[in-house]
Amino acid sequence: MAKVYNWQLGREMEYRFEGGAAKRQFAAVFNINRCIACQTCSMACKSTWTFSPGQELMWWNNVETKPYGGYPNHWDVNILELQEKANPGGQVWDPATKDPKTAPYGRFDGKTIFETADGVNSIATGYIPPEADWKAPNIHEDTSTVVPAGGASLPEHSGWFFYLQRICNHCTYPACLAACPRNAIYKREEDGIVLIDQNRCRGYRKCVEACPYKKSMYRPSTRTSEKCIACFPRVEATDPLTAGLPMETRCMTACVGKIRLQGLVQVDANGEWLEDRQNPLFYLVHVAKIALPLYPQFGTQPNVYYIPPRWVPRPYLRQMFGPGVDDAIAAYTNPTRETLAVLQLFRASQRIVFEYRIEQGPKTGELNVGGQKREIFNDTIIGLDSNGGEIVRVTVDEPTAERPGQLNSL
Ligand code: SF4
Ligand code: SF4
């Protein structure tokens, strides 16, 4: 095993290969607070990539209701239990050991899935879900925890649920890739997208076993494993719709709730993000710090980030997103003028925004948030493409249209 640096854990860790770097990295931010679980993203993906025989149980994009739902069933509880069994009581963070660049969430003092495996018989701790666990992708939809007598309370609800949107994280240190005995899985240097070479794959399912997020799936009709391919023709700008410009994936562009923003970020040899202040993803993850990785303690350095749901009890969220949760929710609940503008970029364009500019607008209102006075300004955010050309322009205030006194149907 080699030693690599995992900035989400604030420390070095063991991994099968050196580095994990790409020149640019596919990344996304999902705002859990806005998802309505319409499953348009799931259907956009399925109707594009997994509609053929043998793919019936495959949902490369799925949206599950937490805390009870999961696709496959209980995937995260199962991995957390395996890790806890391997390192009882030791899966803890030291949030005090913080560095803004190299350890923004503190240091994880527990063991990753690579460190609880023996490295010989198994590269990463995991399991292969039985077929039955893939058959009910939206089990426990909208099922809340028990609401105690007396009703819900704020700011954390005592009875709660939320939707978790999931795709392959195109991890910097992919467990699927490390576990493959055929070296059939590779990570592309140009965009960090993780793919399975269908000619090399022999369907041993080591990737299915190793991926902690269970985003590599077995297809019985071809006896190979398949996974999300990040709609790479769109990201590569070879889709006819793109006019030569990198484009967001199907699940991102179809999102009805406007909860998704996808991009390509610049990274160094450790997968650490290079300073790129005006990139909207860099801003949300590294400047505003309102978007966090999913189960960073697994150690794969996932590249999909989540704005955590405000109403959910913090201990649950800290286990899921790490110790950055409290600061992220505070920053999202009381956003700065810049954050409010950047949040308008979600699903505003099908093309990938590489840079943004903000034009300041007039004050249009005042709010009281948690006892603090907040002023609202109608700023305009401008999204630029990979060549610096303008592709989108959105205002903080949503334009409204007044219906005329007389309808044209009368
Ligand atoms: S989420 Fe799973 S399938 Fe995707 S790159 Fe990471 S380890 Fe591999
Ligand atoms: S399309 Fe968007 S709002 Fe609808 S379920 Fe998917 S992520 Fe949620």
Short mmCIF file of C-alpha atoms and ligand atoms in Angstrom, two decimals:
data_model
loop_
_atom_site.label_atom_id
_atom_site.label_comp_id
_atom_site.label_asym_id
_atom_site.label_seq_id
_atom_site.Cartn_x
_atom_site.Cartn_y
_atom_site.Cartn_z
CA MET A 1 0.00 0.00 0.00
CA ALA A 2 1.20 3.53 -0.81
CA LYS A 3 0.81 6.61 1.39
CA VAL A 4 -1.40 9.32 -0.08
CA TYR A 5 -2.73 12.59 1.34
CA ASN A 6 -6.49 12.85 1.88
CA TRP A 7 -7.34 16.50 2.56
CA GLN A 8 -10.91 15.66 3.60
CA LEU A 9 -9.43 13.59 6.46
CA GLY A 10 -6.62 16.04 7.18
CA ARG A 11 -3.97 13.30 7.07
CA GLU A 12 -2.11 10.72 5.04
CA MET A 13 -3.73 7.35 4.52
CA GLU A 14 -3.00 4.02 2.87
CA TYR A 15 -4.12 3.41 -0.72
CA ARG A 16 -3.16 0.83 -3.32
CA PHE A 17 -1.66 3.34 -5.77
CA GLU A 18 0.42 6.51 -5.54
CA GLY A 19 -1.44 9.78 -5.93
CA GLY A 20 -4.96 9.78 -7.26
CA ALA A 21 -4.68 12.92 -9.17
CA ALA A 22 -6.23 14.14 -12.34
CA LYS A 23 -5.45 17.48 -14.01
CA ARG A 24 -9.06 18.48 -13.64
CA GLN A 25 -11.67 16.79 -11.47
CA PHE A 26 -15.38 16.24 -12.09
CA ALA A 27 -17.18 17.63 -9.03
CA ALA A 28 -20.68 18.69 -8.01
CA VAL A 29 -22.61 20.32 -5.19
CA PHE A 30 -26.11 19.08 -4.25
CA ASN A 31 -28.32 21.28 -2.06
CA ILE A 32 -30.32 18.78 0.01
CA ASN A 33 -32.52 21.58 1.35
CA ARG A 34 -34.15 22.09 -2.05
CA CYS A 35 -34.75 18.53 -3.29
CA ILE A 36 -38.42 17.54 -3.77
CA ALA A 37 -37.70 13.85 -4.56
CA CYS A 38 -39.44 14.09 -7.93
CA GLN A 39 -36.93 11.52 -9.28
CA THR A 40 -36.59 13.40 -12.58
CA CYS A 41 -32.81 12.99 -12.22
CA SER A 42 -33.18 9.24 -11.70
CA MET A 43 -35.37 8.90 -14.79
CA ALA A 44 -33.14 11.16 -16.91
CA CYS A 45 -30.20 8.89 -16.14
CA LYS A 46 -32.10 5.63 -16.53
CA SER A 47 -33.65 6.58 -19.85
CA THR A 48 -30.21 7.56 -21.16
CA TRP A 49 -27.90 4.81 -19.89
CA THR A 50 -29.61 1.87 -18.12
CA PHE A 51 -32.73 0.93 -20.08
CA SER A 52 -31.45 -2.35 -21.55
CA PRO A 53 -31.88 -6.02 -20.55
CA GLY A 54 -29.84 -6.87 -17.46
CA GLN A 55 -29.97 -3.28 -16.19
CA GLU A 56 -33.41 -3.52 -14.60
CA LEU A 57 -32.12 -3.07 -11.05
CA MET A 58 -29.55 -0.41 -11.97
CA TRP A 59 -30.05 3.20 -10.89
CA TRP A 60 -26.76 5.05 -11.39
CA ASN A 61 -28.59 8.08 -10.00
CA ASN A 62 -30.98 7.44 -7.14
CA VAL A 63 -32.69 9.59 -4.52
CA GLU A 64 -33.39 7.89 -1.18
CA THR A 65 -35.29 9.03 1.91
CA LYS A 66 -33.11 9.13 5.00
CA PRO A 67 -32.86 7.83 7.67
CA TYR A 68 -34.57 4.55 6.72
CA GLY A 69 -34.29 4.38 2.94
CA GLY A 70 -31.26 3.29 0.95
CA TYR A 71 -30.31 1.85 -2.43
CA PRO A 72 -29.21 -0.87 -1.95
CA ASN A 73 -31.04 -1.26 1.38
CA HIS A 74 -29.04 -0.07 4.42
CA TRP A 75 -25.82 0.39 2.39
CA ASP A 76 -24.41 3.04 4.69
CA VAL A 77 -25.47 1.44 7.97
CA ASN A 78 -23.84 -1.80 6.80
CA ILE A 79 -20.49 -0.12 6.00
CA LEU A 80 -20.53 1.96 9.19
CA GLU A 81 -21.13 -1.23 11.20
CA LEU A 82 -18.29 -3.09 9.46
CA GLN A 83 -15.94 -0.19 10.18
CA GLU A 84 -17.04 0.07 13.79
CA LYS A 85 -16.53 -3.67 14.26
CA ALA A 86 -13.01 -3.41 12.83
CA ASN A 87 -12.10 -0.40 15.00
CA PRO A 88 -14.47 -0.35 18.00
CA GLY A 89 -14.93 3.12 19.45
CA GLY A 90 -12.12 4.52 17.32
CA GLN A 91 -14.01 6.08 14.39
CA VAL A 92 -13.69 9.64 15.66
CA TRP A 93 -12.58 13.06 14.43
CA ASP A 94 -10.36 15.62 16.06
CA PRO A 95 -12.06 18.79 14.79
CA ALA A 96 -9.55 20.98 16.66
CA THR A 97 -6.70 19.96 14.33
CA LYS A 98 -7.82 22.30 11.54
CA ASP A 99 -5.95 23.89 8.68
CA PRO A 100 -7.93 25.90 6.14
CA LYS A 101 -6.20 24.26 3.17
CA THR A 102 -4.88 20.84 4.22
CA ALA A 103 -7.43 19.87 6.92
CA PRO A 104 -10.53 22.09 6.67
CA TYR A 105 -12.69 19.70 8.76
CA GLY A 106 -10.00 18.70 11.25
CA ARG A 107 -8.32 15.28 11.35
CA PHE A 108 -10.04 11.90 11.18
CA ASP A 109 -8.38 9.71 13.80
CA GLY A 110 -10.26 6.53 12.87
CA LYS A 111 -9.57 4.07 10.08
CA THR A 112 -10.68 4.28 6.45
CA ILE A 113 -12.07 1.29 4.54
CA PHE A 114 -8.55 0.78 3.11
CA GLU A 115 -7.00 0.73 6.60
CA THR A 116 -9.43 -1.80 8.10
CA ALA A 117 -8.77 -4.23 5.22
CA ASP A 118 -5.77 -6.58 5.42
CA GLY A 119 -4.42 -5.38 2.04
CA VAL A 120 -3.84 -8.96 0.85
CA ASN A 121 -7.15 -10.79 0.71
CA SER A 122 -9.08 -7.55 0.60
CA ILE A 123 -8.08 -4.03 -0.50
CA ALA A 124 -11.07 -2.30 1.09
CA THR A 125 -13.60 -3.35 3.72
CA GLY A 126 -16.96 -3.92 2.07
CA TYR A 127 -19.65 -6.41 1.14
CA ILE A 128 -21.68 -7.53 -1.86
CA PRO A 129 -25.35 -6.67 -1.31
CA PRO A 130 -27.75 -9.58 -1.98
CA GLU A 131 -29.97 -9.14 -5.04
CA ALA A 132 -33.05 -8.45 -2.90
CA ASP A 133 -31.38 -5.29 -1.54
CA TRP A 134 -31.32 -3.69 -5.03
CA LYS A 135 -35.00 -4.33 -5.74
CA ALA A 136 -36.69 -1.48 -3.89
CA PRO A 137 -34.70 1.67 -4.79
CA ASN A 138 -37.16 4.03 -3.11
CA ILE A 139 -38.09 1.94 -0.08
CA HIS A 140 -39.34 3.98 2.94
CA GLU A 141 -40.01 7.01 0.74
CA ASP A 142 -41.18 9.97 2.85
CA THR A 143 -41.04 7.92 6.06
CA SER A 144 -40.30 10.18 9.01
CA THR A 145 -38.85 9.36 12.40
CA VAL A 146 -41.52 9.39 15.08
CA VAL A 147 -42.94 12.84 15.73
CA PRO A 148 -43.30 13.12 19.51
CA ALA A 149 -46.51 14.45 21.09
CA GLY A 150 -46.37 18.22 20.96
CA GLY A 151 -45.33 18.35 17.29
CA ALA A 152 -42.16 19.44 15.55
CA SER A 153 -39.70 22.00 16.89
CA LEU A 154 -37.20 24.43 15.38
CA PRO A 155 -34.40 24.72 14.39
CA GLU A 156 -33.98 20.90 14.48
CA HIS A 157 -37.14 18.91 13.90
CA SER A 158 -37.85 16.17 16.43
CA GLY A 159 -39.59 14.09 13.75
CA TRP A 160 -37.69 14.29 10.46
CA PHE A 161 -36.62 12.83 7.14
CA PHE A 162 -34.73 14.15 4.13
CA TYR A 163 -33.84 13.18 0.59
CA LEU A 164 -30.32 12.09 -0.29
CA GLN A 165 -29.38 12.33 -3.97
CA ARG A 166 -26.68 9.89 -4.99
CA ILE A 167 -24.45 9.27 -7.99
CA CYS A 168 -20.93 7.85 -8.27
CA ASN A 169 -18.59 10.29 -6.52
CA HIS A 170 -15.78 9.85 -9.08
CA CYS A 171 -13.58 9.56 -6.01
CA THR A 172 -10.00 10.80 -5.91
CA TYR A 173 -9.05 7.44 -4.31
CA PRO A 174 -11.70 5.11 -5.77
CA ALA A 175 -12.20 1.87 -3.82
CA CYS A 176 -13.69 0.25 -6.94
CA LEU A 177 -10.50 0.94 -8.90
CA ALA A 178 -8.17 -0.20 -6.11
CA ALA A 179 -10.05 -3.48 -5.64
CA CYS A 180 -10.21 -4.58 -9.28
CA PRO A 181 -7.90 -7.60 -9.83
CA ARG A 182 -8.08 -7.08 -13.62
CA ASN A 183 -7.10 -3.38 -13.49
CA ALA A 184 -10.19 -2.80 -15.58
CA ILE A 185 -11.14 0.43 -13.78
CA TYR A 186 -9.35 3.67 -14.54
CA LYS A 187 -9.54 7.34 -13.61
CA ARG A 188 -9.18 9.76 -16.49
CA GLU A 189 -6.45 12.34 -16.18
CA GLU A 190 -8.38 15.02 -18.08
CA ASP A 191 -11.45 15.10 -15.81
CA GLY A 192 -11.09 12.53 -13.00
CA ILE A 193 -14.05 10.51 -14.28
CA VAL A 194 -13.84 6.85 -13.15
CA LEU A 195 -14.75 4.29 -15.81
CA ILE A 196 -14.87 0.49 -16.16
CA ASP A 197 -13.26 -0.95 -19.30
CA GLN A 198 -15.95 -3.39 -20.43
CA ASN A 199 -13.44 -5.41 -22.44
CA ARG A 200 -11.21 -6.06 -19.43
CA CYS A 201 -13.95 -6.60 -16.84
CA ARG A 202 -14.70 -10.26 -16.01
CA GLY A 203 -17.48 -9.58 -13.51
CA TYR A 204 -15.64 -10.65 -10.36
CA ARG A 205 -17.63 -7.95 -8.53
CA LYS A 206 -14.67 -6.83 -6.42
CA CYS A 207 -15.65 -3.24 -7.25
CA VAL A 208 -19.23 -3.85 -6.11
CA GLU A 209 -17.86 -5.20 -2.85
CA ALA A 210 -15.33 -2.41 -2.31
CA CYS A 211 -17.30 0.72 -3.28
CA PRO A 212 -18.63 1.99 0.06
CA TYR A 213 -21.33 3.99 -1.74
CA LYS A 214 -22.45 0.90 -3.69
CA LYS A 215 -22.27 2.75 -7.00
CA SER A 216 -20.65 -0.03 -9.01
CA MET A 217 -23.30 -2.53 -10.10
CA TYR A 218 -23.28 -6.00 -11.65
CA ARG A 219 -25.08 -6.66 -14.93
CA PRO A 220 -25.97 -10.37 -15.25
CA SER A 221 -26.73 -10.22 -19.00
CA THR A 222 -23.14 -9.20 -19.86
CA ARG A 223 -21.46 -10.60 -16.72
CA THR A 224 -19.63 -7.33 -16.22
CA SER A 225 -19.91 -4.48 -13.74
CA GLU A 226 -21.15 -1.05 -14.80
CA LYS A 227 -21.30 2.35 -13.17
CA CYS A 228 -22.10 6.01 -13.70
CA ILE A 229 -19.94 7.39 -16.50
CA ALA A 230 -20.57 11.06 -15.61
CA CYS A 231 -22.18 11.51 -19.05
CA PHE A 232 -18.63 11.93 -20.36
CA PRO A 233 -19.60 12.89 -23.93
CA ARG A 234 -21.34 15.94 -22.46
CA VAL A 235 -18.45 16.81 -20.14
CA GLU A 236 -16.03 16.36 -23.06
CA ALA A 237 -18.14 18.78 -25.13
CA THR A 238 -18.65 16.19 -27.87
CA ASP A 239 -22.43 16.08 -27.41
CA PRO A 240 -23.98 17.86 -30.44
CA LEU A 241 -25.98 20.10 -28.07
CA THR A 242 -22.87 21.65 -26.50
CA ALA A 243 -21.55 23.63 -29.45
CA GLY A 244 -18.05 22.63 -28.34
CA LEU A 245 -18.45 23.65 -24.70
CA PRO A 246 -18.39 21.31 -21.67
CA MET A 247 -21.91 20.51 -20.56
CA GLU A 248 -23.46 19.26 -17.30
CA THR A 249 -24.68 15.65 -17.01
CA ARG A 250 -28.24 14.47 -17.65
CA CYS A 251 -29.15 14.20 -13.94
CA MET A 252 -27.84 17.73 -13.26
CA THR A 253 -29.56 19.46 -16.16
CA ALA A 254 -32.89 17.67 -15.59
CA CYS A 255 -33.13 18.68 -11.93
CA VAL A 256 -36.52 20.24 -11.28
CA GLY A 257 -35.66 21.49 -7.79
CA LYS A 258 -32.54 23.28 -9.09
CA ILE A 259 -30.50 21.63 -6.37
CA ARG A 260 -27.48 20.63 -8.50
CA LEU A 261 -24.41 22.46 -9.75
CA GLN A 262 -21.69 20.52 -11.56
CA GLY A 263 -18.26 21.58 -12.70
CA LEU A 264 -14.67 20.70 -13.41
CA VAL A 265 -12.17 21.89 -10.81
CA GLN A 266 -8.40 22.12 -10.95
CA VAL A 267 -6.53 19.82 -8.56
CA ASP A 268 -2.93 19.10 -7.59
CA ALA A 269 -1.12 15.75 -7.24
CA ASN A 270 -3.02 14.93 -4.02
CA GLY A 271 -6.38 15.81 -5.45
CA GLU A 272 -6.31 19.04 -3.39
CA TRP A 273 -8.18 21.83 -5.13
CA LEU A 274 -6.03 24.59 -6.56
CA GLU A 275 -7.00 28.14 -5.62
CA ASP A 276 -9.65 29.23 -8.12
CA ARG A 277 -11.57 31.86 -6.19
CA GLN A 278 -14.17 32.65 -8.86
CA ASN A 279 -15.11 29.04 -9.63
CA PRO A 280 -18.56 28.52 -8.04
CA LEU A 281 -17.71 25.03 -6.73
CA PHE A 282 -14.43 26.26 -5.23
CA TYR A 283 -16.37 29.05 -3.56
CA LEU A 284 -19.04 26.76 -2.07
CA VAL A 285 -16.62 24.04 -0.86
CA HIS A 286 -13.51 26.00 0.14
CA VAL A 287 -14.52 29.62 0.75
CA ALA A 288 -18.12 29.58 2.07
CA LYS A 289 -17.62 25.96 3.27
CA ILE A 290 -21.34 25.23 3.04
CA ALA A 291 -20.96 22.03 0.98
CA LEU A 292 -19.47 18.86 2.51
CA PRO A 293 -18.42 15.38 1.29
CA LEU A 294 -20.62 12.33 1.99
CA TYR A 295 -19.10 10.00 4.61
CA PRO A 296 -15.58 11.37 4.16
CA GLN A 297 -14.40 8.89 6.83
CA PHE A 298 -14.66 6.07 4.29
CA GLY A 299 -11.46 7.55 2.78
CA THR A 300 -12.16 7.59 -0.96
CA GLN A 301 -12.18 11.43 -1.09
CA PRO A 302 -15.53 11.68 -2.87
CA ASN A 303 -16.13 14.59 -5.28
CA VAL A 304 -19.86 15.17 -4.79
CA TYR A 305 -20.54 17.69 -2.02
CA TYR A 306 -23.77 18.33 -0.11
CA ILE A 307 -25.32 21.35 1.55
CA PRO A 308 -26.71 19.57 4.64
CA PRO A 309 -30.44 19.79 5.53
CA ARG A 310 -31.02 22.44 8.18
CA TRP A 311 -33.78 20.68 10.13
CA VAL A 312 -32.07 17.35 10.83
CA PRO A 313 -30.50 16.53 14.24
CA ARG A 314 -26.80 17.41 14.17
CA PRO A 315 -25.35 14.10 15.48
CA TYR A 316 -26.88 12.27 12.51
CA LEU A 317 -25.50 14.84 10.08
CA ARG A 318 -22.05 14.87 11.71
CA GLN A 319 -21.77 11.14 11.17
CA MET A 320 -22.82 11.55 7.53
CA PHE A 321 -20.88 14.68 6.54
CA GLY A 322 -18.19 15.06 9.22
CA PRO A 323 -17.51 17.83 11.73
CA GLY A 324 -17.98 20.67 9.22
CA VAL A 325 -21.78 20.35 9.54
CA ASP A 326 -22.45 23.01 12.18
CA ASP A 327 -20.48 25.72 10.37
CA ALA A 328 -21.99 24.74 7.01
CA ILE A 329 -25.56 24.99 8.30
CA ALA A 330 -24.84 28.28 10.06
CA ALA A 331 -23.38 29.72 6.82
CA TYR A 332 -26.30 28.47 4.72
CA THR A 333 -28.96 29.68 7.16
CA ASN A 334 -27.54 33.18 7.24
CA PRO A 335 -25.84 33.50 3.83
CA THR A 336 -23.53 36.31 2.84
CA ARG A 337 -24.39 38.52 -0.11
CA GLU A 338 -21.96 36.54 -2.28
CA THR A 339 -23.30 33.13 -1.18
CA LEU A 340 -26.84 34.21 -1.99
CA ALA A 341 -25.74 35.18 -5.49
CA VAL A 342 -23.75 31.97 -6.11
CA LEU A 343 -26.74 29.85 -5.03
CA GLN A 344 -28.67 31.32 -7.99
CA LEU A 345 -26.35 29.51 -10.42
CA PHE A 346 -27.80 26.08 -9.60
CA ARG A 347 -29.27 24.61 -12.78
CA ALA A 348 -29.33 28.00 -14.42
CA SER A 349 -27.39 26.74 -17.46
CA GLN A 350 -26.81 23.39 -19.16
CA ARG A 351 -23.23 24.43 -19.87
CA ILE A 352 -20.59 24.10 -17.16
CA VAL A 353 -19.85 27.38 -15.37
CA PHE A 354 -16.09 27.77 -14.82
CA GLU A 355 -16.10 31.26 -13.37
CA TYR A 356 -18.56 33.83 -12.05
CA ARG A 357 -18.75 37.59 -11.70
CA ILE A 358 -21.20 39.54 -9.58
CA GLU A 359 -22.71 42.91 -10.48
CA GLN A 360 -24.07 44.64 -7.41
CA GLY A 361 -27.73 45.69 -7.44
CA PRO A 362 -30.03 47.79 -5.23
CA LYS A 363 -31.22 46.86 -1.75
CA THR A 364 -34.65 45.26 -2.08
CA GLY A 365 -35.51 44.07 1.40
CA GLU A 366 -34.66 43.32 5.00
CA LEU A 367 -35.06 40.09 6.94
CA ASN A 368 -34.63 38.97 10.50
CA VAL A 369 -32.69 35.69 10.61
CA GLY A 370 -32.21 34.22 14.09
CA GLY A 371 -32.41 37.67 15.66
CA GLN A 372 -29.95 39.18 13.16
CA LYS A 373 -30.97 41.86 10.68
CA ARG A 374 -30.17 40.90 7.08
CA GLU A 375 -30.32 43.14 4.06
CA ILE A 376 -31.19 41.64 0.68
CA PHE A 377 -29.71 43.07 -2.51
CA ASN A 378 -30.83 42.28 -6.02
CA ASP A 379 -27.35 41.40 -7.29
CA THR A 380 -26.79 39.79 -10.68
CA ILE A 381 -24.50 36.78 -11.03
CA ILE A 382 -22.92 36.09 -14.40
CA GLY A 383 -21.64 32.60 -15.25
CA LEU A 384 -18.75 32.22 -17.72
CA ASP A 385 -17.82 29.18 -19.84
CA SER A 386 -14.39 27.56 -20.27
CA ASN A 387 -13.41 30.31 -22.75
CA GLY A 388 -14.55 33.17 -20.52
CA GLY A 389 -17.71 33.77 -22.55
CA GLU A 390 -20.99 34.64 -20.79
CA ILE A 391 -23.42 31.73 -20.66
CA VAL A 392 -25.87 32.73 -17.96
CA ARG A 393 -27.04 35.78 -16.03
CA VAL A 394 -29.36 35.45 -13.00
CA THR A 395 -30.65 37.94 -10.44
CA VAL A 396 -31.11 37.26 -6.73
CA ASP A 397 -34.71 38.52 -6.85
CA GLU A 398 -36.80 36.26 -9.04
CA PRO A 399 -38.48 38.34 -11.75
CA THR A 400 -42.26 38.38 -11.41
CA ALA A 401 -44.88 39.02 -14.08
CA GLU A 402 -48.18 40.69 -13.27
CA ARG A 403 -51.21 39.21 -14.96
CA PRO A 404 -53.11 41.77 -17.06
CA GLY A 405 -56.55 42.86 -15.85
CA GLN A 406 -58.21 41.20 -18.81
CA LEU A 407 -57.23 37.68 -19.86
CA ASN A 408 -56.78 37.06 -23.58
CA SER A 409 -59.19 34.11 -23.43
CA LEU A 410 -62.11 36.33 -22.50
S1 SF4 B 1 -18.31 6.17 -5.63
FE1 SF4 B 1 -17.75 3.99 -5.70
S2 SF4 B 1 -17.92 3.47 -7.89
FE2 SF4 B 1 -17.74 5.70 -7.77
S3 SF4 B 1 -15.52 6.13 -7.95
FE3 SF4 B 1 -16.03 6.07 -5.74
S4 SF4 B 1 -15.56 3.95 -5.17
FE4 SF4 B 1 -15.74 3.95 -7.43
S1 SF4 B 2 -34.49 16.07 -10.08
FE1 SF4 B 2 -33.57 17.38 -8.48
S2 SF4 B 2 -35.33 17.86 -7.12
FE2 SF4 B 2 -35.95 16.07 -8.36
S3 SF4 B 2 -35.31 14.27 -7.11
FE3 SF4 B 2 -33.58 14.72 -8.47
S4 SF4 B 2 -32.23 16.02 -7.26
FE4 SF4 B 2 -34.23 16.06 -6.24
#
